[in-house]
Amino acid sequence: MAEFNETDQTPTVDPKTPNLGDSTTSSQPKPEQITTIDVAVPIPDVGPQLQVVVEEFILKSGSDDEEVRTAATNELRDFIEHEEIGITTLLVVVKYAHEVKNVDLLDAFCERVADLIKDKKVVEVREIFGIVNDFTPGEEQALRYEHPWAFED
Amino acid sequence: MAAELSFDVIEQLLVRLDVEDLIRCKSVCKSWQSLISCPRFVKAHLNHAYDNDRHNPQLGHRRFAMSGITNVDDWLYMDDTHIVGSCDGLVCFSPEDVEFVVINPSTREEKKLPNPPFRPNMAEIIMTREVVCWGFGYDSYADDYKLVAGFRQTYSKKRTRFYVLSLKSNIWRVIGEEVMYRCREGIDGVLCGGALHWFMAAAKKKVIISLDLSKEEFKEISLPTEDEGYKWNGKHRLGVIEECLCIYSCRSPLSTNKWVMKNNKWQLYNDHNCEAKYDVAHHLTGRLHSSIHYYSHDDGTRVPCNGDYIRASLFIKSLVSPYPHLNNYYERQTRNTKPGQEQEVNKSVESSAKGNNIRKRKRNRCKTYPKHKRPLVWI
């Protein structure tokens, strides 16, 4: 498991970083590579286990080998599903992935959030995202009237 | 904290949802409603759906069809609901004769289109569909969806006159001059590469005619030659495989003798991979409630890849509306109740179509008009 030395200003990689098992990249990513993936931006508090998984994924997603990236994505997806991570935490990572512009990370977590809000009722979605309803009752009724079948239970 | 998500991020999430979920999400708050309704999001959602399907290695194509699809043109026996074509999630069908309706079965929006201004010689034919060929597709220049219908005066006549209706304009107009071809089998145009294709005959030659929907220009595509090992027979039809135009036999579609056009060349299609793949066919379902038709589709059935459904149009679940520039439900409703206005315009197209012989001479002088920008109504 890669561990980050949080007292350092410049991020380095622990020598125990697992070998990515690929001959085209060195097992230890060069420091320039790390700063471009931008793990220098700290991941917000999502719990130690998820934090480590996300960091590892970010490293692997920078790999040149497509197989490595695919394997990492599948692993991440399985992990997220298996651990039943809550939507609030998922959204934290989504926001983070967007900020650091990691497309694969964003993809994986967005998929999961989409799976969780699928088939949810309007009030449930509002609660999850902390959104206040700004429609008047009349406006909301009109919207439902457009496609009544979508709101049947 | 979740409320701090930027619209970019929310769009990333919403683009992955099904149409039904998105319809509900419009009710979450005004900014979500605005985001989901805007044309940019509709396109992003459409493209994401296409990408998803393309990246599914087991999926051949997603298609739309009538339930109980038959391979043979059955217009001789039934003047019944017939699917004209489907594009970007919009489906155009003809409930009977040459009436047309465009629906999005995923959002269940419907739009009845005006009848084309064509009157065949009813003394010599049984029903108009005998002398019709048609198709539905997308014009990328105009960002508009078009219904095309070609008519012959009688079954034996050799020329076809084509009309087009775009969803934004909602009126019919003539495309170019009459073409010296006639369509006998396979009246549904096959949409591929932004053009509609039909098998047509001219004199004794069999050929494929393509109509580019943006330029509204006809082009002849030769069939594969006998040297290449191809022999046309009356059972051949056009379809789409791997997003390419294909010729296959409607009697035995699963037989391996299929021809595909890649890079403007015909080649025999190798469908060894077919057993590992499947197509998904969505069937039109409908119900009548208080004399209003509601159309929808089923969840999709897995069918053999490149089999009976080769001719069925490609389909995707999308938010695309049959009312392209009307965002508001009430605007759409009031638009529907003004049939008189639309019929007036169509009458003038019809009367100008009758006086063809005179008009042809005048048209020759108007060389400054590019074909696709001709005035909508001939004076």
Short mmCIF file of N, CA, C and O in Angstrom, two decimals, chain B residues 301-356:
data_model
loop_
_atom_site.label_atom_id
_atom_site.label_comp_id
_atom_site.label_asym_id
_atom_site.label_seq_id
_atom_site.Cartn_x
_atom_site.Cartn_y
_atom_site.Cartn_z
N THR B 301 -35.56 -6.42 -26.33
CA THR B 301 -35.35 -7.88 -26.29
C THR B 301 -34.04 -8.17 -27.00
O THR B 301 -33.72 -7.53 -28.00
N ARG B 302 -33.33 -9.15 -26.50
CA ARG B 302 -32.10 -9.56 -27.19
C ARG B 302 -32.49 -10.42 -28.37
O ARG B 302 -33.27 -11.36 -28.22
N VAL B 303 -31.93 -10.08 -29.50
CA VAL B 303 -32.20 -10.86 -30.70
C VAL B 303 -30.86 -11.20 -31.34
O VAL B 303 -29.86 -10.53 -31.05
N PRO B 304 -30.83 -12.19 -32.21
CA PRO B 304 -29.55 -12.53 -32.82
C PRO B 304 -28.99 -11.34 -33.58
O PRO B 304 -29.72 -10.59 -34.24
N CYS B 305 -27.68 -11.18 -33.48
CA CYS B 305 -27.01 -10.07 -34.15
C CYS B 305 -27.06 -10.28 -35.66
O CYS B 305 -26.88 -11.39 -36.14
N ASN B 306 -27.31 -9.21 -36.39
CA ASN B 306 -27.28 -9.29 -37.86
C ASN B 306 -28.21 -10.36 -38.42
O ASN B 306 -27.89 -11.06 -39.36
N GLY B 307 -29.38 -10.47 -37.81
CA GLY B 307 -30.36 -11.45 -38.29
C GLY B 307 -31.58 -10.75 -38.84
O GLY B 307 -31.48 -9.76 -39.57
N ASP B 308 -32.75 -11.18 -38.43
CA ASP B 308 -34.01 -10.60 -38.93
C ASP B 308 -34.10 -9.10 -38.77
O ASP B 308 -34.86 -8.43 -39.47
N TYR B 309 -33.37 -8.57 -37.79
CA TYR B 309 -33.55 -7.15 -37.49
C TYR B 309 -32.57 -6.24 -38.23
O TYR B 309 -32.50 -5.06 -37.93
N ILE B 310 -31.85 -6.77 -39.19
CA ILE B 310 -30.88 -5.93 -39.90
C ILE B 310 -31.54 -4.70 -40.49
O ILE B 310 -30.93 -3.63 -40.57
N ARG B 311 -32.77 -4.86 -40.94
CA ARG B 311 -33.43 -3.72 -41.57
C ARG B 311 -34.01 -2.74 -40.59
O ARG B 311 -34.39 -1.63 -40.97
N ALA B 312 -34.12 -3.14 -39.34
CA ALA B 312 -34.73 -2.24 -38.36
C ALA B 312 -33.80 -1.05 -38.10
O ALA B 312 -32.59 -1.22 -37.97
N SER B 313 -34.39 0.13 -37.99
CA SER B 313 -33.58 1.34 -37.79
C SER B 313 -32.87 1.31 -36.46
O SER B 313 -33.34 0.72 -35.50
N LEU B 314 -31.76 2.00 -36.41
CA LEU B 314 -31.00 2.08 -35.17
C LEU B 314 -31.73 2.99 -34.18
O LEU B 314 -32.41 3.94 -34.57
N PHE B 315 -31.55 2.68 -32.91
CA PHE B 315 -32.31 3.39 -31.88
C PHE B 315 -31.44 3.70 -30.69
O PHE B 315 -30.46 3.00 -30.41
N ILE B 316 -31.81 4.76 -29.98
CA ILE B 316 -31.14 5.11 -28.73
C ILE B 316 -32.19 5.78 -27.85
O ILE B 316 -33.10 6.42 -28.35
N LYS B 317 -32.07 5.64 -26.56
CA LYS B 317 -33.02 6.34 -25.68
C LYS B 317 -32.49 7.75 -25.44
O LYS B 317 -31.36 7.91 -24.98
N SER B 318 -33.29 8.73 -25.76
CA SER B 318 -32.78 10.10 -25.65
C SER B 318 -33.88 11.06 -25.22
O SER B 318 -35.04 10.70 -25.12
N LEU B 319 -33.46 12.31 -25.00
CA LEU B 319 -34.40 13.35 -24.61
C LEU B 319 -34.83 14.19 -25.81
O LEU B 319 -35.57 15.16 -25.65
N VAL B 320 -34.36 13.84 -26.99
CA VAL B 320 -34.64 14.69 -28.16
C VAL B 320 -36.15 14.85 -28.34
O VAL B 320 -36.89 13.87 -28.29
N SER B 321 -36.57 16.07 -28.58
CA SER B 321 -38.01 16.33 -28.65
C SER B 321 -38.48 16.44 -30.09
O SER B 321 -37.79 16.99 -30.94
N PRO B 322 -39.70 15.92 -30.37
CA PRO B 322 -40.27 16.13 -31.71
C PRO B 322 -40.62 17.59 -31.96
O PRO B 322 -40.91 17.98 -33.08
N TYR B 323 -40.58 18.39 -30.91
CA TYR B 323 -40.79 19.83 -31.04
C TYR B 323 -39.45 20.48 -30.76
O TYR B 323 -39.16 20.87 -29.63
N PRO B 324 -38.63 20.62 -31.76
CA PRO B 324 -37.22 20.96 -31.54
C PRO B 324 -36.95 22.30 -30.88
O PRO B 324 -36.00 22.44 -30.15
N HIS B 325 -37.77 23.28 -31.12
CA HIS B 325 -37.39 24.57 -30.55
C HIS B 325 -38.40 25.08 -29.53
O HIS B 325 -38.42 26.23 -29.20
N LEU B 326 -39.23 24.17 -29.06
CA LEU B 326 -40.19 24.58 -28.04
C LEU B 326 -39.85 23.86 -26.76
O LEU B 326 -40.00 22.67 -26.65
N ASN B 327 -39.41 24.61 -25.78
CA ASN B 327 -39.00 23.99 -24.52
C ASN B 327 -40.15 23.78 -23.59
O ASN B 327 -40.10 22.99 -22.68
N ASN B 328 -41.19 24.53 -23.81
CA ASN B 328 -42.25 24.59 -22.83
C ASN B 328 -43.42 23.70 -23.23
O ASN B 328 -43.86 23.71 -24.37
N TYR B 329 -43.92 22.93 -22.31
CA TYR B 329 -45.01 21.99 -22.57
C TYR B 329 -46.24 22.70 -23.11
O TYR B 329 -46.88 22.25 -24.05
N TYR B 330 -46.55 23.86 -22.54
CA TYR B 330 -47.78 24.54 -22.94
C TYR B 330 -47.66 25.10 -24.34
O TYR B 330 -48.62 25.15 -25.09
N GLU B 331 -46.45 25.52 -24.70
CA GLU B 331 -46.24 25.99 -26.08
C GLU B 331 -46.54 24.88 -27.06
O GLU B 331 -47.15 25.07 -28.09
N ARG B 332 -46.09 23.67 -26.68
CA ARG B 332 -46.32 22.53 -27.56
C ARG B 332 -47.79 22.23 -27.70
O ARG B 332 -48.28 21.93 -28.76
N GLN B 333 -48.52 22.34 -26.59
CA GLN B 333 -49.95 22.04 -26.62
C GLN B 333 -50.68 23.02 -27.51
O GLN B 333 -51.52 22.64 -28.31
N THR B 334 -50.37 24.33 -27.39
CA THR B 334 -51.09 25.31 -28.21
C THR B 334 -50.69 25.15 -29.66
O THR B 334 -51.50 25.35 -30.55
N ARG B 335 -49.48 24.76 -29.93
CA ARG B 335 -49.05 24.56 -31.30
C ARG B 335 -49.90 23.49 -31.96
O ARG B 335 -50.28 23.58 -33.10
N ASN B 336 -50.18 22.44 -31.23
CA ASN B 336 -50.96 21.31 -31.75
C ASN B 336 -52.36 21.69 -32.15
O ASN B 336 -52.96 21.07 -33.01
N THR B 337 -52.95 22.70 -31.48
CA THR B 337 -54.34 23.03 -31.76
C THR B 337 -54.48 24.09 -32.83
O THR B 337 -55.49 24.76 -32.92
N LYS B 338 -53.50 24.26 -33.67
CA LYS B 338 -53.65 25.22 -34.77
C LYS B 338 -53.51 24.50 -36.10
O LYS B 338 -52.70 24.86 -36.93
N PRO B 339 -54.28 23.45 -36.34
CA PRO B 339 -54.11 22.69 -37.59
C PRO B 339 -54.48 23.51 -38.81
O PRO B 339 -53.92 23.37 -39.87
N GLY B 340 -55.44 24.42 -38.63
CA GLY B 340 -55.91 25.21 -39.77
C GLY B 340 -54.78 25.98 -40.42
O GLY B 340 -54.61 26.01 -41.63
N GLN B 341 -53.96 26.56 -39.59
CA GLN B 341 -52.86 27.38 -40.08
C GLN B 341 -51.90 26.55 -40.92
O GLN B 341 -51.48 26.92 -41.99
N GLU B 342 -51.59 25.34 -40.40
CA GLU B 342 -50.64 24.49 -41.11
C GLU B 342 -51.22 24.01 -42.43
O GLU B 342 -50.55 23.94 -43.43
N GLN B 343 -52.52 23.68 -42.42
CA GLN B 343 -53.13 23.16 -43.65
C GLN B 343 -53.12 24.21 -44.75
O GLN B 343 -52.95 23.91 -45.90
N GLU B 344 -53.27 25.49 -44.36
CA GLU B 344 -53.26 26.54 -45.37
C GLU B 344 -51.97 26.55 -46.13
O GLU B 344 -51.93 26.62 -47.34
N VAL B 345 -50.87 26.47 -45.39
CA VAL B 345 -49.57 26.50 -46.06
C VAL B 345 -49.43 25.31 -46.96
O VAL B 345 -48.98 25.40 -48.08
N ASN B 346 -49.88 24.14 -46.47
CA ASN B 346 -49.73 22.93 -47.26
C ASN B 346 -50.56 22.98 -48.52
O ASN B 346 -50.17 22.45 -49.54
N LYS B 347 -51.70 23.65 -48.45
CA LYS B 347 -52.54 23.75 -49.66
C LYS B 347 -51.79 24.50 -50.74
O LYS B 347 -51.84 24.15 -51.91
N SER B 348 -51.08 25.53 -50.35
CA SER B 348 -50.39 26.29 -51.39
C SER B 348 -49.25 25.48 -51.99
O SER B 348 -48.97 25.59 -53.16
N VAL B 349 -48.61 24.62 -51.19
CA VAL B 349 -47.57 23.75 -51.74
C VAL B 349 -48.21 22.79 -52.74
O VAL B 349 -47.69 22.54 -53.80
N GLU B 350 -49.36 22.28 -52.35
CA GLU B 350 -50.06 21.29 -53.20
C GLU B 350 -50.44 21.92 -54.53
O GLU B 350 -50.22 21.36 -55.58
N SER B 351 -51.02 23.13 -54.49
CA SER B 351 -51.48 23.72 -55.74
C SER B 351 -50.30 24.06 -56.63
O SER B 351 -50.40 23.99 -57.85
N SER B 352 -49.19 24.41 -56.04
CA SER B 352 -48.03 24.69 -56.89
C SER B 352 -47.47 23.41 -57.47
O SER B 352 -46.95 23.39 -58.56
N ALA B 353 -47.61 22.31 -56.75
CA ALA B 353 -47.11 21.03 -57.26
C ALA B 353 -47.89 20.59 -58.48
O ALA B 353 -47.38 19.95 -59.37
N LYS B 354 -49.17 20.96 -58.55
CA LYS B 354 -49.97 20.53 -59.70
C LYS B 354 -49.49 21.21 -60.97
O LYS B 354 -49.51 20.63 -62.03
N GLY B 355 -49.10 22.45 -60.87
CA GLY B 355 -48.72 23.18 -62.07
C GLY B 355 -47.29 22.97 -62.46
O GLY B 355 -46.59 23.87 -62.88
N ASN B 356 -46.83 21.72 -62.35
CA ASN B 356 -45.41 21.41 -62.50
C ASN B 356 -44.83 21.81 -63.83
O ASN B 356 -43.75 22.33 -63.91
#
